[in-house]
Short mmCIF file of C-alpha atoms in Angstrom, two decimals:
data_model
loop_
_atom_site.label_atom_id
_atom_site.label_comp_id
_atom_site.label_asym_id
_atom_site.label_seq_id
_atom_site.Cartn_x
_atom_site.Cartn_y
_atom_site.Cartn_z
CA MET M 1 -0.35 -0.16 -0.03
CA SER M 2 1.73 3.29 -1.20
CA ILE M 3 -0.16 6.92 0.36
CA MET M 4 0.54 8.34 -2.45
CA SER M 5 -2.04 5.61 -4.07
CA TYR M 6 -4.38 5.52 -0.95
CA ASN M 7 -7.37 8.27 -2.11
CA GLY M 8 -6.87 7.74 -6.17
CA GLY M 9 -6.55 11.31 -8.97
CA ALA M 10 -5.07 12.46 -11.27
CA LEU M 11 -3.63 16.34 -12.23
CA VAL M 12 -2.83 17.61 -15.50
CA ALA M 13 -1.78 21.30 -16.85
CA MET M 14 -0.96 22.78 -20.17
CA VAL M 15 0.13 25.73 -21.59
CA GLY M 16 -1.96 27.69 -24.76
CA LYS M 17 -1.42 30.58 -26.60
CA ASN M 18 -1.80 33.22 -23.87
CA CYS M 19 -3.79 30.85 -22.00
CA VAL M 20 -3.43 27.87 -19.71
CA ALA M 21 -5.49 25.08 -18.76
CA ILE M 22 -5.51 22.44 -15.16
CA ALA M 23 -7.70 19.20 -15.42
CA SER M 24 -8.30 17.04 -13.06
CA ASP M 25 -10.82 14.14 -12.26
CA LYS M 26 -13.17 14.13 -9.49
CA ARG M 27 -12.91 10.13 -8.34
CA LEU M 28 -12.47 10.08 -4.19
CA GLY M 29 -11.41 6.74 -2.62
CA VAL M 30 -10.61 4.68 0.38
CA GLN M 31 -7.91 2.48 -1.58
CA LEU M 32 -9.93 0.20 -4.03
CA MET M 33 -13.58 1.96 -2.70
CA THR M 34 -15.52 3.88 -4.38
CA VAL M 35 -16.46 7.19 -1.71
CA SER M 36 -17.09 10.50 -3.65
CA THR M 37 -17.16 11.60 -7.44
CA GLU M 38 -17.73 14.69 -6.73
CA PHE M 39 -14.33 14.98 -5.34
CA PRO M 40 -12.01 17.93 -7.72
CA LYS M 41 -8.54 18.47 -6.79
CA MET M 42 -7.94 22.10 -8.01
CA TYR M 43 -8.83 25.62 -5.81
CA GLN M 44 -8.51 28.61 -7.39
CA ALA M 45 -5.58 30.42 -5.41
CA THR M 46 -6.55 34.13 -7.19
CA GLU M 47 -8.34 35.90 -9.90
CA LYS M 48 -5.76 34.36 -12.80
CA SER M 49 -4.63 31.12 -11.20
CA TYR M 50 -5.77 27.40 -9.84
CA VAL M 51 -3.19 24.91 -7.22
CA GLY M 52 -3.86 21.31 -7.61
CA PHE M 53 -3.16 18.95 -4.98
CA ALA M 54 -2.99 15.25 -6.59
CA GLY M 55 -1.72 12.36 -3.42
CA LEU M 56 -3.21 12.13 -0.60
CA ALA M 57 -6.20 13.69 -0.06
CA THR M 58 -6.20 15.07 3.83
CA ASP M 59 -3.30 16.88 2.76
CA SER M 60 -4.43 18.43 -0.25
CA GLN M 61 -7.50 20.20 2.04
CA THR M 62 -4.94 20.83 4.69
CA LEU M 63 -2.41 22.57 2.24
CA SER M 64 -5.32 24.29 0.32
CA GLU M 65 -6.07 25.66 3.73
CA ARG M 66 -3.25 26.70 4.54
CA LEU M 67 -2.64 28.27 0.67
CA ARG M 68 -5.64 30.47 1.09
CA PHE M 69 -4.66 31.47 4.73
CA LYS M 70 -1.11 32.37 3.21
CA ILE M 71 -2.35 34.24 0.12
CA ASN M 72 -5.00 36.34 1.80
CA MET M 73 -1.92 37.31 4.12
CA TYR M 74 0.01 37.81 1.01
CA ARG M 75 -2.42 40.44 -0.25
CA LEU M 76 -3.37 42.10 2.69
CA ARG M 77 -0.04 43.36 3.52
CA GLU M 78 1.38 43.57 0.24
CA GLU M 79 -1.85 45.23 -1.40
CA ARG M 80 -1.26 43.86 -4.59
CA GLU M 81 -2.45 39.73 -5.82
CA ILE M 82 0.38 37.08 -5.90
CA GLU M 83 1.80 36.09 -9.11
CA PRO M 84 2.11 32.64 -9.83
CA LYS M 85 5.49 32.20 -10.12
CA THR M 86 5.60 33.07 -6.87
CA LEU M 87 2.63 31.06 -5.52
CA SER M 88 5.04 28.43 -6.70
CA ASN M 89 8.26 28.97 -4.62
CA MET M 90 5.66 29.78 -1.65
CA ILE M 91 3.87 26.41 -1.72
CA SER M 92 7.57 24.94 -2.23
CA SER M 93 8.92 26.08 1.01
CA THR M 94 5.54 25.50 2.33
CA LEU M 95 6.22 21.89 1.81
CA TYR M 96 10.06 21.77 2.12
CA GLU M 97 9.31 22.93 5.89
CA LYS M 98 7.73 19.55 6.44
CA ARG M 99 11.09 18.00 5.01
CA PHE M 100 11.32 15.27 7.61
CA GLY M 101 7.18 14.42 8.14
CA PRO M 102 6.18 15.59 4.58
CA TYR M 103 2.44 16.27 2.81
CA PHE M 104 2.05 13.24 0.87
CA VAL M 105 0.83 16.30 -2.42
CA GLU M 106 2.52 16.15 -5.26
CA PRO M 107 1.05 20.49 -6.13
CA VAL M 108 0.51 21.70 -9.51
CA VAL M 109 0.50 25.47 -10.00
CA ALA M 110 -0.99 26.90 -13.61
CA GLY M 111 -2.12 30.75 -13.86
CA LEU M 112 -1.20 33.73 -15.74
CA ASN M 113 0.25 36.46 -14.27
CA LYS M 114 0.07 39.59 -14.57
CA LYS M 115 1.72 39.89 -17.83
CA ASN M 116 -0.55 37.88 -19.21
CA GLU M 117 1.76 35.31 -19.49
CA PRO M 118 1.10 32.07 -19.33
CA PHE M 119 3.24 29.31 -16.71
CA ILE M 120 2.76 26.20 -15.19
CA CYS M 121 4.28 23.95 -12.57
CA VAL M 122 4.56 20.83 -10.30
CA MET M 123 6.29 19.96 -6.48
CA ASP M 124 7.56 16.61 -5.21
CA VAL M 125 6.45 16.14 -1.86
CA ILE M 126 9.32 18.21 -0.75
CA GLY M 127 9.30 21.57 -3.16
CA CYS M 128 11.08 20.72 -6.00
CA LEU M 129 10.34 22.61 -8.09
CA ASN M 130 9.53 21.81 -12.06
CA GLU M 131 8.81 24.81 -14.12
CA ALA M 132 7.42 23.75 -17.84
CA ASP M 133 7.16 25.73 -21.18
CA ASP M 134 3.93 22.60 -22.13
CA PHE M 135 2.72 20.35 -19.89
CA VAL M 136 2.60 19.38 -16.32
CA VAL M 137 1.09 16.34 -14.40
CA SER M 138 1.11 14.75 -11.29
CA GLY M 139 -1.41 11.90 -9.80
CA THR M 140 -1.50 8.19 -10.13
CA SER M 141 -2.51 7.74 -13.88
CA SER M 142 0.99 9.89 -14.40
CA GLN M 143 2.79 7.26 -16.82
CA SER M 144 -0.39 7.81 -18.96
CA LEU M 145 -0.60 11.42 -18.62
CA TYR M 146 2.73 11.96 -19.23
CA GLY M 147 2.15 9.44 -22.62
CA MET M 148 -0.96 11.77 -23.90
CA CYS M 149 0.45 15.33 -23.25
CA GLU M 150 3.52 14.11 -25.21
CA SER M 151 1.86 12.62 -28.71
CA LEU M 152 -1.06 15.41 -28.30
CA TRP M 153 0.15 18.70 -26.76
CA GLU M 154 1.53 21.43 -29.33
CA PRO M 155 2.32 25.24 -29.01
CA ASP M 156 0.29 27.31 -29.35
CA LEU M 157 -3.51 25.86 -28.74
CA GLU M 158 -5.87 28.79 -28.88
CA PRO M 159 -8.44 28.33 -25.32
CA GLU M 160 -10.91 25.99 -27.30
CA ASP M 161 -8.58 23.62 -28.33
CA LEU M 162 -6.90 23.34 -25.77
CA PHE M 163 -9.30 22.27 -24.18
CA GLU M 164 -9.72 19.47 -26.35
CA THR M 165 -6.65 18.71 -26.14
CA ILE M 166 -6.24 18.75 -23.09
CA SER M 167 -9.29 17.25 -22.55
CA GLN M 168 -8.08 13.73 -24.60
CA ALA M 169 -5.33 13.71 -22.30
CA LEU M 170 -6.78 13.24 -19.26
CA LEU M 171 -9.97 11.56 -20.66
CA ASN M 172 -8.04 8.39 -21.53
CA SER M 173 -4.88 8.35 -18.93
CA ILE M 174 -7.93 8.47 -16.35
CA ASP M 175 -9.79 5.19 -17.97
CA ARG M 176 -6.62 3.72 -17.99
CA ASP M 177 -6.51 3.89 -13.87
CA CYS M 178 -8.64 2.22 -11.51
CA LEU M 179 -7.67 4.37 -8.88
CA SER M 180 -8.36 8.32 -11.21
CA GLY M 181 -11.78 8.97 -12.85
CA TRP M 182 -15.88 9.07 -12.85
CA GLY M 183 -15.53 12.78 -14.72
CA ALA M 184 -13.38 15.09 -14.85
CA LEU M 185 -13.35 18.49 -14.30
CA VAL M 186 -11.34 21.47 -16.25
CA HIS M 187 -10.39 25.06 -15.96
CA ILE M 188 -9.11 27.73 -18.92
CA ILE M 189 -8.00 30.81 -17.48
CA THR M 190 -7.41 33.22 -20.10
CA PRO M 191 -6.41 36.97 -19.71
CA GLU M 192 -10.60 38.04 -19.56
CA ARG M 193 -12.45 34.84 -17.95
CA VAL M 194 -12.14 31.34 -16.45
CA ILE M 195 -13.47 28.93 -18.31
CA THR M 196 -14.71 26.13 -16.18
CA ARG M 197 -16.18 22.40 -17.86
CA THR M 198 -17.48 19.16 -16.54
CA LEU M 199 -16.22 16.45 -18.46
CA LYS M 200 -18.57 13.02 -18.16
CA GLY M 201 -15.94 10.31 -19.27
CA ARG M 202 -16.82 6.43 -18.22
CA GLN M 203 -18.50 6.29 -14.97
CA ASP M 204 -16.26 3.71 -13.28
CA MET O 1 9.26 67.31 34.87
CA THR O 2 9.46 64.30 32.96
CA ASP O 3 12.30 62.78 35.61
CA ARG O 4 10.19 60.25 37.13
CA TYR O 5 9.38 58.95 34.04
CA SER O 6 12.21 58.54 31.81
CA PHE O 7 14.11 56.19 33.35
CA SER O 8 11.52 52.83 32.76
CA LEU O 9 11.03 52.57 28.92
CA THR O 10 7.49 51.01 28.93
CA THR O 11 5.70 53.97 31.02
CA PHE O 12 4.00 56.14 29.40
CA SER O 13 4.67 60.22 30.88
CA PRO O 14 1.35 61.99 32.45
CA SER O 15 1.49 63.97 29.06
CA GLY O 16 1.35 60.82 26.86
CA LYS O 17 4.52 60.14 26.06
CA LEU O 18 7.09 58.32 26.02
CA VAL O 19 9.98 60.10 26.81
CA GLN O 20 12.90 58.07 26.26
CA ILE O 21 11.68 58.10 22.25
CA GLU O 22 11.65 61.66 22.72
CA TYR O 23 15.60 61.33 24.44
CA ALA O 24 16.45 59.01 21.29
CA LEU O 25 15.07 61.30 19.03
CA ASN O 26 17.36 63.61 20.38
CA ALA O 27 20.45 61.26 19.82
CA VAL O 28 19.40 61.60 15.98
CA ALA O 29 19.34 65.68 16.01
CA GLN O 30 22.32 65.37 17.29
CA GLY O 31 23.87 63.29 14.36
CA VAL O 32 25.01 63.99 10.71
CA THR O 33 22.57 65.37 8.67
CA SER O 34 21.45 62.63 6.13
CA ILE O 35 19.43 63.53 2.88
CA GLY O 36 16.49 61.80 0.47
CA ILE O 37 15.22 62.98 -3.04
CA LYS O 38 12.79 60.64 -4.75
CA ALA O 39 13.13 61.00 -8.76
CA THR O 40 10.94 59.53 -11.23
CA ASN O 41 13.09 57.37 -11.90
CA GLY O 42 15.24 56.45 -9.12
CA VAL O 43 16.46 57.61 -5.47
CA VAL O 44 19.83 59.01 -4.00
CA ILE O 45 20.63 59.05 -0.49
CA ALA O 46 23.42 60.96 0.83
CA THR O 47 25.35 62.09 4.54
CA GLU O 48 28.06 63.37 5.11
CA LYS O 49 31.03 61.06 6.43
CA LYS O 50 32.12 63.25 9.49
CA THR O 51 35.39 61.32 11.18
CA ALA O 52 36.39 62.54 14.75
CA SER O 53 39.89 62.78 13.68
CA PRO O 54 41.77 62.90 10.09
CA LEU O 55 44.10 60.29 11.17
CA ILE O 56 41.27 57.86 10.75
CA ASP O 57 40.27 55.75 7.73
CA ASP O 58 37.50 56.69 6.33
CA SER O 59 37.47 54.02 3.29
CA SER O 60 36.44 51.38 6.36
CA LEU O 61 33.11 53.94 7.23
CA GLU O 62 30.09 52.32 6.02
CA LYS O 63 27.16 54.83 6.62
CA VAL O 64 25.37 54.52 2.76
CA ALA O 65 25.06 50.72 3.25
CA THR O 66 22.56 47.86 0.42
CA ILE O 67 20.06 45.72 2.14
CA CYS O 68 19.40 43.39 -1.16
CA PRO O 69 19.51 44.33 -4.33
CA ASN O 70 16.85 47.18 -4.90
CA ILE O 71 17.35 48.42 -1.50
CA GLY O 72 19.32 50.98 0.73
CA ILE O 73 19.33 52.70 3.60
CA VAL O 74 21.42 55.67 5.11
CA TYR O 75 21.23 56.90 8.92
CA SER O 76 21.50 59.45 11.64
CA GLY O 77 22.28 59.32 15.21
CA MET O 78 24.45 55.88 16.55
CA GLY O 79 26.71 54.21 13.63
CA PRO O 80 26.26 51.03 16.02
CA ASP O 81 22.46 50.79 16.32
CA PHE O 82 22.41 51.51 12.62
CA ARG O 83 24.75 48.85 12.27
CA VAL O 84 22.54 46.29 14.15
CA LEU O 85 19.28 47.11 12.16
CA VAL O 86 21.37 46.73 8.65
CA ALA O 87 22.06 43.09 9.98
CA LYS O 88 18.44 42.69 10.50
CA ALA O 89 17.42 44.14 7.24
CA ARG O 90 19.24 42.06 5.61
CA LYS O 91 18.23 38.95 7.38
CA ALA O 92 14.75 39.72 6.90
CA ALA O 93 15.36 40.57 3.11
CA GLN O 94 16.99 37.32 2.56
CA LYS O 95 14.20 35.04 4.34
CA TYR O 96 11.83 36.36 2.35
CA LYS O 97 13.89 35.68 -0.50
CA GLN O 98 13.77 32.05 0.95
CA VAL O 99 9.95 32.12 0.67
CA TYR O 100 9.34 33.37 -2.87
CA ASP O 101 12.20 33.34 -4.20
CA GLU O 102 12.45 37.36 -5.38
CA TYR O 103 13.26 40.04 -2.94
CA PRO O 104 11.06 42.20 -1.20
CA PRO O 105 8.68 44.75 -2.22
CA THR O 106 10.17 48.53 -0.16
CA GLY O 107 7.15 48.89 1.83
CA ILE O 108 7.54 45.49 2.43
CA LEU O 109 11.71 45.44 4.17
CA VAL O 110 10.41 49.24 6.03
CA LYS O 111 7.32 47.34 7.75
CA GLU O 112 10.12 44.89 9.14
CA VAL O 113 12.29 47.36 9.67
CA ALA O 114 9.91 48.93 11.44
CA SER O 115 8.20 46.42 13.47
CA VAL O 116 11.62 46.02 15.07
CA MET O 117 12.00 49.68 16.03
CA GLN O 118 8.78 48.91 17.59
CA GLU O 119 10.08 45.99 19.51
CA PHE O 120 12.22 47.79 21.70
CA THR O 121 10.06 50.61 22.46
CA GLN O 122 7.77 48.31 24.11
CA SER O 123 9.79 44.96 25.42
CA GLY O 124 11.76 45.66 28.94
CA GLY O 125 15.41 46.08 29.91
CA VAL O 126 16.31 47.00 26.59
CA ARG O 127 16.62 51.02 24.94
CA PRO O 128 15.20 52.51 21.51
CA PHE O 129 17.66 53.00 18.69
CA GLY O 130 19.52 56.18 18.18
CA VAL O 131 19.22 55.82 15.24
CA SER O 132 16.33 57.41 11.97
CA LEU O 133 16.24 55.91 8.62
CA LEU O 134 15.90 57.04 4.86
CA ILE O 135 15.10 54.06 3.15
CA ALA O 136 15.75 53.47 -0.34
CA GLY O 137 14.01 51.26 -2.81
CA TYR O 138 12.57 50.58 -6.37
CA ASP O 139 10.37 47.95 -6.35
CA GLN O 140 7.41 47.22 -9.30
CA THR O 141 5.39 50.01 -8.15
CA GLY O 142 8.36 52.80 -8.87
CA PRO O 143 10.88 54.23 -6.82
CA THR O 144 9.78 55.16 -2.76
CA LEU O 145 11.95 56.84 0.15
CA TYR O 146 11.12 56.27 3.17
CA GLN O 147 11.66 57.89 7.05
CA VAL O 148 11.41 55.67 9.99
CA ASP O 149 11.92 56.66 13.81
CA PRO O 150 13.20 55.39 16.38
CA SER O 151 9.58 54.66 17.82
CA GLY O 152 9.11 52.56 14.97
CA SER O 153 6.96 54.80 12.62
CA TYR O 154 7.61 55.13 9.25
CA TRP O 155 6.41 57.47 6.32
CA ALA O 156 7.16 58.17 2.48
CA TRP O 157 9.16 61.41 1.59
CA LYS O 158 8.59 63.05 -1.20
CA ALA O 159 12.13 64.56 -0.17
CA SER O 160 13.93 64.84 3.32
CA ALA O 161 16.53 65.28 5.34
CA ILE O 162 17.68 63.92 9.09
CA GLY O 163 20.09 64.83 11.98
CA LYS O 164 21.94 68.00 12.81
CA ASN O 165 20.91 70.72 10.12
CA MET O 166 17.40 68.91 9.03
CA ILE O 167 15.10 71.74 9.66
CA ASN O 168 17.49 74.52 7.06
CA ALA O 169 17.34 71.16 4.49
CA LYS O 170 13.94 70.72 4.27
CA THR O 171 13.33 74.14 3.61
CA PHE O 172 16.50 73.77 1.19
CA LEU O 173 15.21 71.25 -0.76
CA GLU O 174 11.26 72.18 -0.32
CA LYS O 175 12.47 74.77 -2.66
CA ARG O 176 14.63 72.54 -5.20
CA TYR O 177 12.34 69.76 -5.18
CA SER O 178 9.65 68.76 -8.32
CA ASP O 179 7.94 66.32 -8.61
CA ASP O 180 9.24 65.39 -12.32
CA ILE O 181 13.04 66.04 -10.89
CA GLU O 182 15.41 62.95 -12.51
CA ILE O 183 18.25 61.03 -11.23
CA GLU O 184 20.29 63.10 -12.09
CA ASP O 185 19.14 66.57 -10.79
CA ALA O 186 18.08 65.18 -7.84
CA VAL O 187 21.94 63.81 -7.18
CA HIS O 188 23.08 67.25 -7.78
CA THR O 189 19.91 68.76 -5.77
CA ALA O 190 21.27 66.07 -2.93
CA ILE O 191 25.19 67.81 -3.03
CA LEU O 192 24.32 71.28 -2.66
CA THR O 193 21.58 70.57 0.53
CA LEU O 194 24.63 68.57 2.74
CA LYS O 195 26.85 71.27 1.53
CA GLU O 196 24.79 73.86 3.25
CA GLY O 197 25.50 72.67 6.46
CA PHE O 198 28.16 71.41 5.45
CA GLU O 199 31.76 71.91 8.28
CA GLY O 200 34.91 72.23 6.66
CA GLN O 201 36.04 71.37 2.88
CA MET O 202 33.48 68.78 1.49
CA THR O 203 35.22 65.98 -0.32
CA GLU O 204 34.82 62.97 -2.29
CA ASN O 205 35.38 60.86 0.41
CA SER O 206 34.05 63.40 2.86
CA ILE O 207 30.55 62.41 1.87
CA GLU O 208 28.62 58.98 0.72
CA ILE O 209 25.88 58.84 -1.74
CA GLY O 210 23.88 55.65 -2.77
CA ILE O 211 21.33 55.70 -6.06
CA ILE O 212 19.46 53.07 -7.25
CA GLY O 213 17.94 54.07 -10.27
CA ASN O 214 18.00 51.34 -14.04
CA GLY O 215 20.83 50.10 -14.19
CA VAL O 216 22.30 45.97 -14.80
CA ASN O 217 21.49 43.29 -12.69
CA LEU O 218 23.96 41.27 -11.13
CA PHE O 219 22.94 38.21 -10.75
CA ASN O 220 20.98 37.69 -14.03
CA SER O 221 17.33 36.65 -12.95
CA ASP O 222 15.94 39.72 -13.79
CA LYS O 223 17.40 41.84 -16.70
CA ASP O 224 17.06 45.38 -16.24
CA ARG O 225 15.68 45.91 -12.54
CA PRO O 226 16.99 48.41 -10.37
CA LEU O 227 20.00 48.01 -8.31
CA PHE O 228 20.94 49.83 -5.69
CA LYS O 229 25.06 51.20 -5.91
CA LYS O 230 26.93 53.41 -3.81
CA LEU O 231 28.69 55.98 -5.92
CA ALA O 232 32.62 55.56 -6.26
CA PRO O 233 35.18 58.31 -4.45
CA SER O 234 36.05 58.44 -8.37
CA GLU O 235 31.79 59.39 -9.19
CA VAL O 236 31.38 61.25 -6.41
CA LYS O 237 34.66 63.53 -6.62
CA ASP O 238 32.79 64.46 -10.90
CA TYR O 239 29.54 65.48 -9.29
CA LEU O 240 31.69 67.61 -7.22
CA ALA O 241 33.44 69.85 -9.60
CA ASN O 242 30.11 70.35 -11.26
CA ILE O 243 28.73 71.87 -8.33
CA ALA O 244 32.36 74.38 -7.86
#
């Protein structure tokens, strides 16, 4: 039994033309038993950035609350919103603080900075930052996701095309993973607005 | 009058003052004058480097200090107290960088330093810092200049002076300051202001000037990011030559 596959879940983020997309599955399980089918793993950090946590669900929830605290304090102190890059470094530091008793999550950050430039990154359980200019993956279906993204992704996809790409990559990966699935939630972040869509996949 | 209330810092006097802070301000007023001027494209801070004897090697004395690449600081008052605050400010800036991988905006660092100074007005067994600070920085909101007092209160200035000759210097600055002043003019004005109250001969070794304006970043992470730097004596000499 591995802690990282106790609850199950899949996360992926991609960069498009002046937009980013982040998507996750909706399953929450306790090993082989499915407990909830409405458990997306993403949380909105600021108006134009999202954070997702794959791994142990309790740590995902706790970390999202701790992050909300830190983001709010940042906003009050600095009188401005936190940028995605800065947010990622903050999460990285937060994870490393628990180096010898870590949070069992692998976060994914996706957002647009104040110049509307896309930013995505993924981290390991102790905060190793891995910034990418194409796509990042996390969770129990990460192997399949790597394969799907590598074949489907291309640079400069428009928001609607990016949506199709990320949806196909996620859906087909979680269908091969018994611990992820029960539909998906996709957020497309553009300079004007965030488009959220729910996907209905194989309900098993 | 206030003698009964002047020994313990944490005791208010009947008039509502903390007399130790008043006395700290007296210590500041005895220190050499320091100037700060904010321009549209940067900030300049300057001070006199007054040594007690010509035998002192003044190249070892640092009155204008760098806190982090985008923030510089100068003081009037007690040198040793200044050095403690510089160390704390530098540590605070690095702590911020460790969490966010970027240097703090000026206002944030000023709040930290002011918070430290305030602590020393409310803790047992300590005395307030005998310095007023002028903190100059450049962040994404642009150039800013702050003054921090021994009480821990801080506020932003367009141009200011602290120390011995502050009243005359501020009057001088009021006449010469304009909102669209550029950094070159600001340095020129700062030197003239210092000259007003200067005792003795002003040379490139008897004043220290620090500026932050557009420059090249040494650490390769952000190009065209303003860097705080102290002017070398040769550069100061050029400015002085223009005044004479």
